[in-house]
């Protein structure tokens, strides 16, 4: 058989690949639990994106299946074994400060800008076109090839949970939802809330009463905005001066104004993925740190001093006594992605903890429970997704290494991440691209983009990978 030039096959389809990618990016596929129906259990936007992919696949001759309006798949080929490609079409909230419409999919300077361009709509379309190329070339395959499309990857994974209750588990597979070369280890992910329990009211009245404070919407994002509404009895000008001085010192944008005798303080940070909090600037933590040094009412003092003591300038769990690292997957990280306090109900901190492959979450949680007991806080809404690790010697990894090295001319090193991809829902699955070494990871940030060049290159890599993985039994 003549050797296939995968890149030239991609180039032939370049215009329609870009057009279909833009079509998918135009859809505002955010989780919307306030407007659900049987047809759209997670909201209209994500359902529209799922339908877009299923309709596109049907038009191109794949066998589509909608699985409970939560997930779906597109399949071709024959064989006992199944190769799975796990993608998702939901996106995180767009946030503020974009240069162009976050769902405009504008192309400038060789990049396509949109929420989801990199995570995960661009890569989903690259993998789709890779399948299309292999199918249109009528290459002989011994396995069925199936793209599994999820709609809740950025939140609770209800899509894959439902999907695998009703559909078969692929024999092996990959998720185009992280970094190249190959991610064979993913940290465990524990999400939970630390909730303030009743604290004793102080007999003396404090100078500042915190009415409300909030920052962040998602466990897995570093919050880029925080807002506090406070009542200052005396010397409000001094509080404002201290606030300005503190924000200038930490080099963050800020705002303040007085409304109905209340002082409103706002801080703008830098958003990033919660798996590496150091890549962002947590607006909530900076504002909490400032408030913790003020003369607050007892309930607020208890909350903000707790936040300051255990989370400010410490994303590794050192102050909490749970720091840990291993050679396979690196350090444990903690991201306070949701901070909330009201004078009526007290405070809570929503956290994502990304813990190493060899770390036992049971013992980490026991340490936290002990500590929190003495601090009058408690853990609620605890969920845990165990770490995932695939051995280098497996056929899947050896094949993907070969493909990556042939396509790029670079060594396919194995890497570990703190993010969770759909690969962990497979018995034998790894995350494979789309972010090439040296490219900045701007997923979950404003002005998210993907280089057109990388979109094309990833499509060629995925096409060869599908062929190499599916051509043998």
Short mmCIF file of C-alpha atoms in Angstrom, two decimals:
data_model
loop_
_atom_site.label_atom_id
_atom_site.label_comp_id
_atom_site.label_asym_id
_atom_site.label_seq_id
_atom_site.Cartn_x
_atom_site.Cartn_y
_atom_site.Cartn_z
CA UNK A 1 0.00 0.00 0.00
CA UNK A 2 1.33 3.45 -0.87
CA UNK A 3 2.30 5.62 2.05
CA UNK A 4 -0.31 8.16 3.05
CA UNK A 5 0.63 11.81 3.31
CA UNK A 6 -1.70 12.68 6.19
CA UNK A 7 -0.91 16.39 6.16
CA UNK A 8 -1.79 16.71 2.48
CA UNK A 9 -5.13 14.96 3.16
CA UNK A 10 -5.82 17.56 5.86
CA UNK A 11 -4.86 20.45 3.55
CA UNK A 12 -7.42 19.21 0.98
CA UNK A 13 -10.13 19.66 3.61
CA UNK A 14 -8.73 22.78 5.29
CA UNK A 15 -11.52 25.20 4.33
CA UNK A 16 -14.38 22.97 5.49
CA UNK A 17 -12.46 22.01 8.67
CA UNK A 18 -12.13 25.69 9.63
CA UNK A 19 -15.74 26.46 8.66
CA UNK A 20 -17.13 23.56 10.73
CA UNK A 21 -14.87 24.50 13.67
CA UNK A 22 -16.27 28.04 13.56
CA UNK A 23 -19.81 26.67 13.34
CA UNK A 24 -19.31 24.67 16.53
CA UNK A 25 -17.58 27.60 18.28
CA UNK A 26 -20.50 29.93 17.53
CA UNK A 27 -22.70 27.85 19.86
CA UNK A 28 -22.78 29.17 23.45
CA UNK A 29 -22.66 25.70 24.99
CA UNK A 30 -22.62 26.58 28.68
CA UNK A 31 -24.19 24.45 31.37
CA UNK A 32 -27.58 26.00 32.16
CA UNK A 33 -29.31 24.12 34.95
CA UNK A 34 -31.96 26.78 35.39
CA UNK A 35 -33.45 26.19 31.93
CA UNK A 36 -33.60 22.45 31.41
CA UNK A 37 -36.03 20.05 29.73
CA UNK A 38 -36.15 16.35 28.86
CA UNK A 39 -34.66 17.21 25.46
CA UNK A 40 -31.99 19.45 27.02
CA UNK A 41 -31.26 18.17 30.56
CA UNK A 42 -28.20 20.41 30.90
CA UNK A 43 -29.61 23.40 29.04
CA UNK A 44 -30.23 24.38 25.43
CA UNK A 45 -26.67 25.49 24.55
CA UNK A 46 -24.91 22.18 25.23
CA UNK A 47 -27.73 20.26 23.53
CA UNK A 48 -27.36 22.45 20.45
CA UNK A 49 -23.62 21.66 20.30
CA UNK A 50 -24.28 17.92 20.68
CA UNK A 51 -26.88 18.06 17.89
CA UNK A 52 -24.43 20.01 15.70
CA UNK A 53 -21.88 17.18 15.90
CA UNK A 54 -24.42 14.36 15.49
CA UNK A 55 -26.02 16.04 12.45
CA UNK A 56 -22.62 16.73 10.89
CA UNK A 57 -21.61 13.10 11.39
CA UNK A 58 -24.85 11.76 9.91
CA UNK A 59 -24.41 14.00 6.85
CA UNK A 60 -20.87 12.61 6.37
CA UNK A 61 -22.00 8.98 6.58
CA UNK A 62 -21.15 8.08 10.20
CA UNK A 63 -23.64 6.20 12.35
CA UNK A 64 -24.91 8.71 14.94
CA UNK A 65 -26.48 7.93 18.30
CA UNK A 66 -27.92 10.31 20.88
CA UNK A 67 -27.60 8.81 24.37
CA UNK A 68 -30.19 10.40 26.65
CA UNK A 69 -29.52 13.95 25.35
CA UNK A 70 -26.48 13.96 27.67
CA UNK A 71 -23.94 12.44 25.29
CA UNK A 72 -23.75 10.84 21.89
CA UNK A 73 -21.46 9.09 19.47
CA UNK A 74 -20.45 8.83 15.83
CA UNK A 75 -19.15 5.48 14.59
CA UNK A 76 -17.76 3.76 11.50
CA UNK A 77 -15.93 0.54 10.65
CA UNK A 78 -16.34 -3.06 11.71
CA UNK A 79 -14.75 -5.37 14.26
CA UNK A 80 -15.14 -6.81 17.73
CA UNK A 81 -12.90 -4.24 19.41
CA UNK A 82 -13.73 -0.55 19.71
CA UNK A 83 -11.38 2.43 19.49
CA UNK A 84 -12.84 5.38 21.40
CA UNK A 85 -12.08 9.07 20.89
CA UNK A 86 -13.53 11.01 23.81
CA UNK A 87 -14.38 14.68 23.23
CA UNK A 88 -16.61 17.30 24.82
CA UNK A 89 -18.59 20.23 23.44
CA UNK A 90 -19.43 22.09 26.66
CA UNK A 91 -17.29 25.08 27.65
CA UNK A 92 -16.55 27.05 30.82
CA UNK A 93 -18.13 30.53 31.21
CA UNK A 94 -16.49 33.09 28.94
CA UNK A 95 -15.62 35.64 31.65
CA UNK A 96 -14.89 39.30 30.91
CA UNK A 97 -12.31 41.32 29.02
CA UNK A 98 -12.29 39.66 25.60
CA UNK A 99 -10.88 41.53 22.62
CA UNK A 100 -13.54 40.03 20.33
CA UNK A 101 -16.85 38.18 20.80
CA UNK A 102 -16.05 35.00 22.83
CA UNK A 103 -18.39 33.06 20.52
CA UNK A 104 -17.50 34.94 17.35
CA UNK A 105 -14.71 32.50 16.33
CA UNK A 106 -12.84 35.38 14.74
CA UNK A 107 -9.65 34.54 12.88
CA UNK A 108 -6.73 36.94 13.20
CA UNK A 109 -2.94 36.47 13.04
CA UNK A 110 -3.36 32.82 12.14
CA UNK A 111 -5.38 32.02 15.28
CA UNK A 112 -9.04 31.25 15.84
CA UNK A 113 -10.36 33.07 18.92
CA UNK A 114 -13.31 31.71 20.92
CA UNK A 115 -14.26 30.13 24.22
CA UNK A 116 -13.65 26.44 23.57
CA UNK A 117 -11.17 26.96 20.69
CA UNK A 118 -8.58 24.95 22.61
CA UNK A 119 -10.82 23.27 25.20
CA UNK A 120 -12.32 21.32 23.54
CA UNK A 121 -14.19 22.26 20.38
CA UNK A 122 -11.16 22.88 18.14
CA UNK A 123 -9.63 19.49 19.05
CA UNK A 124 -13.06 17.80 18.74
CA UNK A 125 -13.32 19.01 15.17
CA UNK A 126 -9.70 18.00 14.48
CA UNK A 127 -10.47 14.46 15.69
CA UNK A 128 -13.72 14.44 13.71
CA UNK A 129 -11.92 15.38 10.49
CA UNK A 130 -9.26 12.76 11.28
CA UNK A 131 -12.01 10.12 11.40
CA UNK A 132 -13.49 11.54 8.20
CA UNK A 133 -10.13 11.26 6.39
CA UNK A 134 -9.61 7.62 7.45
CA UNK A 135 -13.19 6.78 6.41
CA UNK A 136 -13.02 8.60 3.06
CA UNK A 137 -9.72 6.87 2.19
CA UNK A 138 -11.52 3.50 2.71
CA UNK A 139 -8.57 2.15 4.69
CA UNK A 140 -8.85 -1.44 5.91
CA UNK A 141 -9.57 -1.45 9.67
CA UNK A 142 -9.98 -4.30 12.16
CA UNK A 143 -11.63 -2.21 14.90
CA UNK A 144 -14.69 0.00 14.99
CA UNK A 145 -13.89 3.69 15.52
CA UNK A 146 -16.21 5.78 17.69
CA UNK A 147 -16.13 9.42 18.68
CA UNK A 148 -17.90 9.81 22.03
CA UNK A 149 -19.22 13.33 22.58
CA UNK A 150 -19.86 14.60 26.11
CA UNK A 151 -21.68 17.72 27.26
CA UNK A 152 -20.73 18.04 30.96
CA UNK A 153 -16.95 17.61 31.09
CA UNK A 154 -16.39 21.04 32.63
CA UNK A 155 -18.69 20.32 35.56
CA UNK A 156 -19.86 16.94 36.85
CA UNK A 157 -19.26 14.41 34.05
CA UNK A 158 -22.93 13.36 34.12
CA UNK A 159 -22.58 12.80 30.37
CA UNK A 160 -19.96 10.01 30.47
CA UNK A 161 -21.49 8.57 33.62
CA UNK A 162 -24.81 8.16 31.81
CA UNK A 163 -23.12 7.12 28.57
CA UNK A 164 -21.15 4.20 30.02
CA UNK A 165 -24.18 2.94 31.93
CA UNK A 166 -25.84 2.36 28.56
CA UNK A 167 -23.01 1.91 26.04
CA UNK A 168 -19.96 -0.33 25.73
CA UNK A 169 -16.54 0.61 27.09
CA UNK A 170 -13.98 1.09 24.28
CA UNK A 171 -11.11 -1.40 24.27
CA UNK A 172 -8.68 1.52 24.13
CA UNK A 173 -8.79 5.17 23.24
CA UNK A 174 -7.62 8.73 23.63
CA UNK A 175 -9.01 12.14 24.55
CA UNK A 176 -7.83 15.13 22.48
CA UNK A 177 -8.26 17.45 25.45
CA UNK A 178 -4.88 18.31 26.95
CA UNK A 179 -1.25 18.38 25.77
CA UNK A 180 1.00 16.69 23.25
CA UNK A 181 3.00 14.49 23.29
CA UNK A 182 1.14 11.95 25.50
CA UNK A 183 -0.41 12.24 28.95
CA UNK A 184 -0.35 8.83 30.59
CA UNK A 185 -0.90 10.02 34.17
CA UNK A 186 -3.67 12.23 35.52
CA UNK A 187 -3.85 13.32 39.13
CA UNK A 188 -6.84 12.49 41.29
CA UNK A 189 -9.46 15.22 41.55
CA UNK A 190 -11.30 15.87 44.81
CA UNK A 191 -13.83 18.71 44.81
CA UNK A 192 -15.43 19.82 48.07
CA UNK A 193 -16.64 22.74 50.15
CA UNK A 194 -15.22 23.87 53.48
CA UNK A 195 -18.19 25.34 55.32
CA UNK A 196 -17.99 27.68 58.32
CA UNK A 197 -19.84 26.45 61.37
CA UNK A 198 -21.35 28.75 64.00
CA UNK A 199 -18.75 31.05 65.48
CA UNK A 200 -19.24 32.95 68.72
CA UNK A 201 -20.36 36.52 68.38
CA UNK A 202 -17.98 39.06 69.85
CA UNK A 203 -19.24 41.21 72.72
CA UNK A 204 -17.49 44.29 71.36
CA UNK A 205 -18.75 45.80 68.15
CA UNK A 206 -16.20 45.84 65.38
CA UNK A 207 -15.48 48.78 63.13
CA UNK A 208 -16.27 46.81 59.95
CA UNK A 209 -19.21 44.53 59.28
CA UNK A 210 -18.93 42.38 56.15
CA UNK A 211 -22.38 42.13 54.57
CA UNK A 212 -21.33 39.93 51.63
CA UNK A 213 -18.31 38.65 49.78
CA UNK A 214 -18.13 36.42 46.73
CA UNK A 215 -15.60 35.29 44.16
CA UNK A 216 -15.60 32.56 41.52
CA UNK A 217 -18.15 30.24 39.95
CA UNK A 218 -16.25 26.99 39.37
CA UNK A 219 -14.05 24.73 41.47
CA UNK A 220 -11.73 24.26 38.48
CA UNK A 221 -11.06 27.92 37.68
CA UNK A 222 -8.91 30.52 39.42
CA UNK A 223 -11.43 33.36 40.03
CA UNK A 224 -10.64 36.60 38.21
CA UNK A 225 -13.17 38.76 40.07
CA UNK A 226 -14.08 39.34 43.72
CA UNK A 227 -16.53 41.70 45.38
CA UNK A 228 -17.14 42.63 49.02
CA UNK A 229 -19.87 44.82 50.47
CA UNK A 230 -18.91 46.21 53.88
CA UNK A 231 -20.25 48.66 56.45
CA UNK A 232 -17.54 50.86 58.01
CA UNK A 233 -18.44 52.65 61.26
CA UNK A 234 -15.48 55.03 61.41
CA UNK A 235 -12.55 56.19 59.28
CA UNK A 236 -13.87 54.85 55.98
CA UNK A 237 -11.31 56.96 54.11
CA UNK A 238 -8.51 55.13 55.94
CA UNK A 239 -9.94 51.75 54.91
CA UNK A 240 -10.10 52.91 51.29
CA UNK A 241 -6.49 54.17 51.46
CA UNK A 242 -5.32 50.84 52.87
CA UNK A 243 -7.25 48.99 50.16
CA UNK A 244 -5.64 51.06 47.40
CA UNK A 245 -2.16 50.64 48.91
CA UNK A 246 -2.60 46.87 49.23
CA UNK A 247 -3.86 46.42 45.65
CA UNK A 248 -1.03 48.55 44.28
CA UNK A 249 1.46 46.46 46.22
CA UNK A 250 0.10 43.21 44.77
CA UNK A 251 -0.30 44.85 41.34
CA UNK A 252 -3.97 44.05 40.78
CA UNK A 253 -6.73 46.12 39.24
CA UNK A 254 -9.35 47.29 41.73
CA UNK A 255 -12.44 49.40 42.14
CA UNK A 256 -14.41 50.88 45.01
CA UNK A 257 -17.51 52.98 45.47
CA UNK A 258 -20.03 53.88 48.15
CA UNK A 259 -23.66 52.92 47.69
CA UNK A 260 -26.40 53.33 50.33
CA UNK A 261 -23.71 53.97 52.97
CA UNK A 262 -22.05 50.65 52.10
CA UNK A 263 -18.49 50.47 50.79
CA UNK A 264 -18.15 48.14 47.82
CA UNK A 265 -14.68 46.77 47.06
CA UNK A 266 -13.90 44.93 43.83
CA UNK A 267 -10.74 43.20 42.64
CA UNK A 268 -9.78 41.88 39.20
CA UNK A 269 -7.37 38.95 39.14
CA UNK A 270 -6.15 36.61 36.40
CA UNK A 271 -8.18 33.53 35.51
CA UNK A 272 -6.51 30.16 34.88
CA UNK A 273 -7.29 26.48 35.09
CA UNK A 274 -7.58 25.36 38.70
CA UNK A 275 -5.13 22.47 38.21
CA UNK A 276 -2.26 24.97 38.48
CA UNK A 277 -3.32 27.95 40.59
CA UNK A 278 0.09 29.60 40.12
CA UNK A 279 -0.84 30.33 36.49
CA UNK A 280 -3.50 32.79 37.68
CA UNK A 281 -4.08 35.44 40.33
CA UNK A 282 -6.96 34.52 42.61
CA UNK A 283 -8.99 37.73 43.06
CA UNK A 284 -10.92 36.17 45.94
CA UNK A 285 -7.81 35.29 47.91
CA UNK A 286 -6.30 38.75 47.49
CA UNK A 287 -9.48 40.51 48.63
CA UNK A 288 -9.87 38.02 51.51
CA UNK A 289 -6.27 38.66 52.54
CA UNK A 290 -6.91 42.41 52.68
CA UNK A 291 -10.10 41.96 54.73
CA UNK A 292 -8.43 39.51 57.14
CA UNK A 293 -6.17 42.32 58.40
CA UNK A 294 -9.10 44.67 59.18
CA UNK A 295 -11.11 45.04 62.41
CA UNK A 296 -14.03 42.83 61.33
CA UNK A 297 -17.09 41.50 63.09
CA UNK A 298 -16.46 38.10 64.74
CA UNK A 299 -18.08 35.88 62.12
CA UNK A 300 -16.27 37.62 59.26
CA UNK A 301 -12.94 37.71 61.14
CA UNK A 302 -13.18 33.95 61.72
CA UNK A 303 -13.83 33.30 58.00
CA UNK A 304 -11.31 35.68 56.45
CA UNK A 305 -8.51 34.81 58.87
CA UNK A 306 -9.12 31.12 58.09
CA UNK A 307 -8.87 31.83 54.34
CA UNK A 308 -5.71 33.90 54.87
CA UNK A 309 -4.04 31.34 57.13
CA UNK A 310 -4.60 28.27 54.95
CA UNK A 311 -4.87 29.44 51.35
CA UNK A 312 -3.23 32.80 50.70
CA UNK A 313 0.08 32.27 48.88
CA UNK A 314 -0.13 28.51 49.40
CA UNK A 315 -1.53 26.36 46.59
CA UNK A 316 0.32 23.21 47.72
CA UNK A 317 -1.58 22.41 50.93
CA UNK A 318 1.48 23.11 53.09
CA UNK A 319 -0.38 25.16 55.70
CA UNK A 320 -3.19 22.61 55.74
CA UNK A 321 -0.62 19.86 56.40
CA UNK A 322 -1.52 17.82 53.30
CA UNK A 323 1.32 18.63 50.88
CA UNK A 324 2.50 15.61 48.87
CA UNK A 325 4.37 14.84 45.66
CA UNK A 326 5.57 11.84 43.65
CA UNK A 327 7.82 11.23 40.64
CA UNK A 328 4.98 10.12 38.34
CA UNK A 329 2.70 13.12 38.65
CA UNK A 330 4.31 15.86 40.76
CA UNK A 331 2.80 17.96 43.55
CA UNK A 332 -0.63 18.11 45.17
CA UNK A 333 -2.38 21.42 44.38
CA UNK A 334 -5.36 23.17 45.95
CA UNK A 335 -7.45 25.84 44.22
CA UNK A 336 -10.13 27.82 46.09
CA UNK A 337 -12.37 28.42 43.07
CA UNK A 338 -15.54 29.56 44.86
CA UNK A 339 -15.47 31.82 47.91
CA UNK A 340 -18.66 33.06 49.52
CA UNK A 341 -19.55 34.85 52.75
CA UNK A 342 -22.74 36.52 53.96
CA UNK A 343 -23.40 38.07 57.35
CA UNK A 344 -26.48 35.82 57.75
CA UNK A 345 -25.13 32.39 56.83
CA UNK A 346 -21.36 32.71 57.25
CA UNK A 347 -18.78 31.53 54.77
CA UNK A 348 -17.75 28.66 52.54
CA UNK A 349 -14.83 27.86 50.26
CA UNK A 350 -15.26 25.61 47.22
CA UNK A 351 -12.02 23.80 46.44
CA UNK A 352 -10.53 21.50 43.85
CA UNK A 353 -7.63 19.38 45.10
CA UNK A 354 -5.52 17.71 42.41
CA UNK A 355 -3.53 14.96 44.09
CA UNK A 356 -0.68 12.73 42.84
CA UNK A 357 -1.14 9.19 41.49
CA UNK A 358 0.37 7.55 44.60
CA UNK A 359 -1.41 9.82 47.11
CA UNK A 360 -4.27 8.23 49.08
CA UNK A 361 -7.13 10.73 49.26
CA UNK A 362 -8.67 8.87 52.21
CA UNK A 363 -5.73 9.80 54.45
CA UNK A 364 -5.59 13.37 53.06
CA UNK A 365 -9.28 13.87 53.82
CA UNK A 366 -8.87 12.44 57.33
CA UNK A 367 -6.12 15.01 58.02
CA UNK A 368 -8.36 17.82 56.77
CA UNK A 369 -11.33 16.62 58.85
CA UNK A 370 -9.17 16.66 61.99
CA UNK A 371 -7.84 20.13 61.29
CA UNK A 372 -11.24 21.61 60.44
CA UNK A 373 -12.82 20.29 63.61
CA UNK A 374 -10.60 22.65 65.63
CA UNK A 375 -11.25 25.52 63.22
CA UNK A 376 -15.08 25.29 63.33
CA UNK A 377 -15.27 24.39 59.63
CA UNK A 378 -16.49 21.15 58.03
CA UNK A 379 -16.26 19.46 54.65
CA UNK A 380 -19.44 19.15 52.58
CA UNK A 381 -20.28 18.08 48.99
CA UNK A 382 -17.18 15.88 48.74
CA UNK A 383 -16.55 14.14 45.41
CA UNK A 384 -13.47 12.22 44.33
CA UNK A 385 -12.26 11.02 40.93
CA UNK A 386 -9.33 8.64 41.41
CA UNK A 387 -5.99 9.15 39.63
CA UNK A 388 -5.40 7.48 36.26
CA UNK A 389 -2.17 5.90 34.98
CA UNK A 390 -1.39 3.83 31.85
CA UNK A 391 1.91 1.95 31.62
CA UNK A 392 4.38 3.05 28.94
CA UNK A 393 4.73 -0.52 27.60
CA UNK A 394 1.10 -0.75 26.46
CA UNK A 395 0.26 -0.98 22.72
CA UNK A 396 -1.74 2.27 22.94
CA UNK A 397 1.20 4.33 24.18
CA UNK A 398 3.79 2.70 21.95
CA UNK A 399 1.59 3.37 18.89
CA UNK A 400 0.87 6.99 19.77
CA UNK A 401 4.58 7.59 20.44
CA UNK A 402 5.45 6.26 16.99
CA UNK A 403 2.78 8.43 15.29
CA UNK A 404 3.74 11.60 17.14
CA UNK A 405 7.45 11.14 16.41
CA UNK A 406 6.83 10.43 12.71
CA UNK A 407 4.55 13.45 12.32
CA UNK A 408 6.59 15.99 14.29
CA UNK A 409 10.15 14.69 14.24
CA UNK A 410 10.28 15.25 18.00
CA UNK A 411 10.53 12.82 20.89
CA UNK A 412 7.19 11.79 22.37
CA UNK A 413 7.77 12.26 26.07
CA UNK A 414 5.19 11.02 28.54
CA UNK A 415 3.71 13.65 30.83
CA UNK A 416 1.45 13.87 33.87
CA UNK A 417 -1.21 16.54 34.44
CA UNK A 418 -3.38 17.85 37.22
CA UNK A 419 -6.38 18.27 34.94
CA UNK A 420 -8.89 15.50 34.45
CA UNK A 421 -9.70 14.40 30.92
CA UNK A 422 -12.22 11.89 29.70
CA UNK A 423 -9.29 9.49 29.22
CA UNK A 424 -9.64 8.55 32.89
CA UNK A 425 -13.08 7.11 32.23
CA UNK A 426 -11.45 4.49 29.97
CA UNK A 427 -9.66 1.42 31.25
CA UNK A 428 -6.90 1.95 28.69
CA UNK A 429 -6.99 5.61 27.68
CA UNK A 430 -4.65 8.58 27.51
CA UNK A 431 -4.95 12.29 26.75
CA UNK A 432 -3.30 13.08 23.42
CA UNK A 433 -2.96 16.75 22.39
CA UNK A 434 -3.95 19.25 21.13
CA UNK A 435 -1.54 21.69 22.83
CA UNK A 436 1.94 21.41 21.34
CA UNK A 437 5.06 21.86 23.50
CA UNK A 438 5.99 25.52 23.87
CA UNK A 439 2.50 26.86 23.17
CA UNK A 440 0.89 28.82 26.04
CA UNK A 441 -2.05 27.09 27.70
CA UNK A 442 -4.83 29.65 27.48
CA UNK A 443 -7.75 27.28 28.06
CA UNK A 444 -10.29 28.83 30.48
CA UNK A 445 -8.72 32.27 29.98
CA UNK A 446 -10.01 35.34 28.15
CA UNK A 447 -9.06 35.50 24.45
CA UNK A 448 -8.70 31.70 24.30
CA UNK A 449 -7.41 30.69 20.86
CA UNK A 450 -5.98 27.87 18.80
CA UNK A 451 -3.43 28.32 16.03
CA UNK A 452 -4.90 27.24 12.67
CA UNK A 453 -1.54 25.61 11.95
CA UNK A 454 -1.87 23.52 15.14
CA UNK A 455 -5.47 22.58 14.30
CA UNK A 456 -4.29 21.18 10.95
CA UNK A 457 -1.23 19.47 12.45
CA UNK A 458 -3.33 17.85 15.21
CA UNK A 459 -5.82 16.59 12.60
CA UNK A 460 -3.01 14.85 10.68
CA UNK A 461 -1.65 13.28 13.89
CA UNK A 462 -5.11 12.07 14.93
CA UNK A 463 -5.83 10.63 11.48
CA UNK A 464 -2.64 8.56 11.47
CA UNK A 465 -3.23 7.54 15.11
CA UNK A 466 -6.76 6.30 14.34
CA UNK A 467 -5.47 4.28 11.39
CA UNK A 468 -2.50 2.78 13.28
CA UNK A 469 -4.61 1.90 16.36
CA UNK A 470 -7.53 0.44 14.39
CA UNK A 471 -5.74 -1.45 11.59
CA UNK A 472 -4.83 -4.41 13.83
CA UNK A 473 -7.05 -6.63 15.95
#
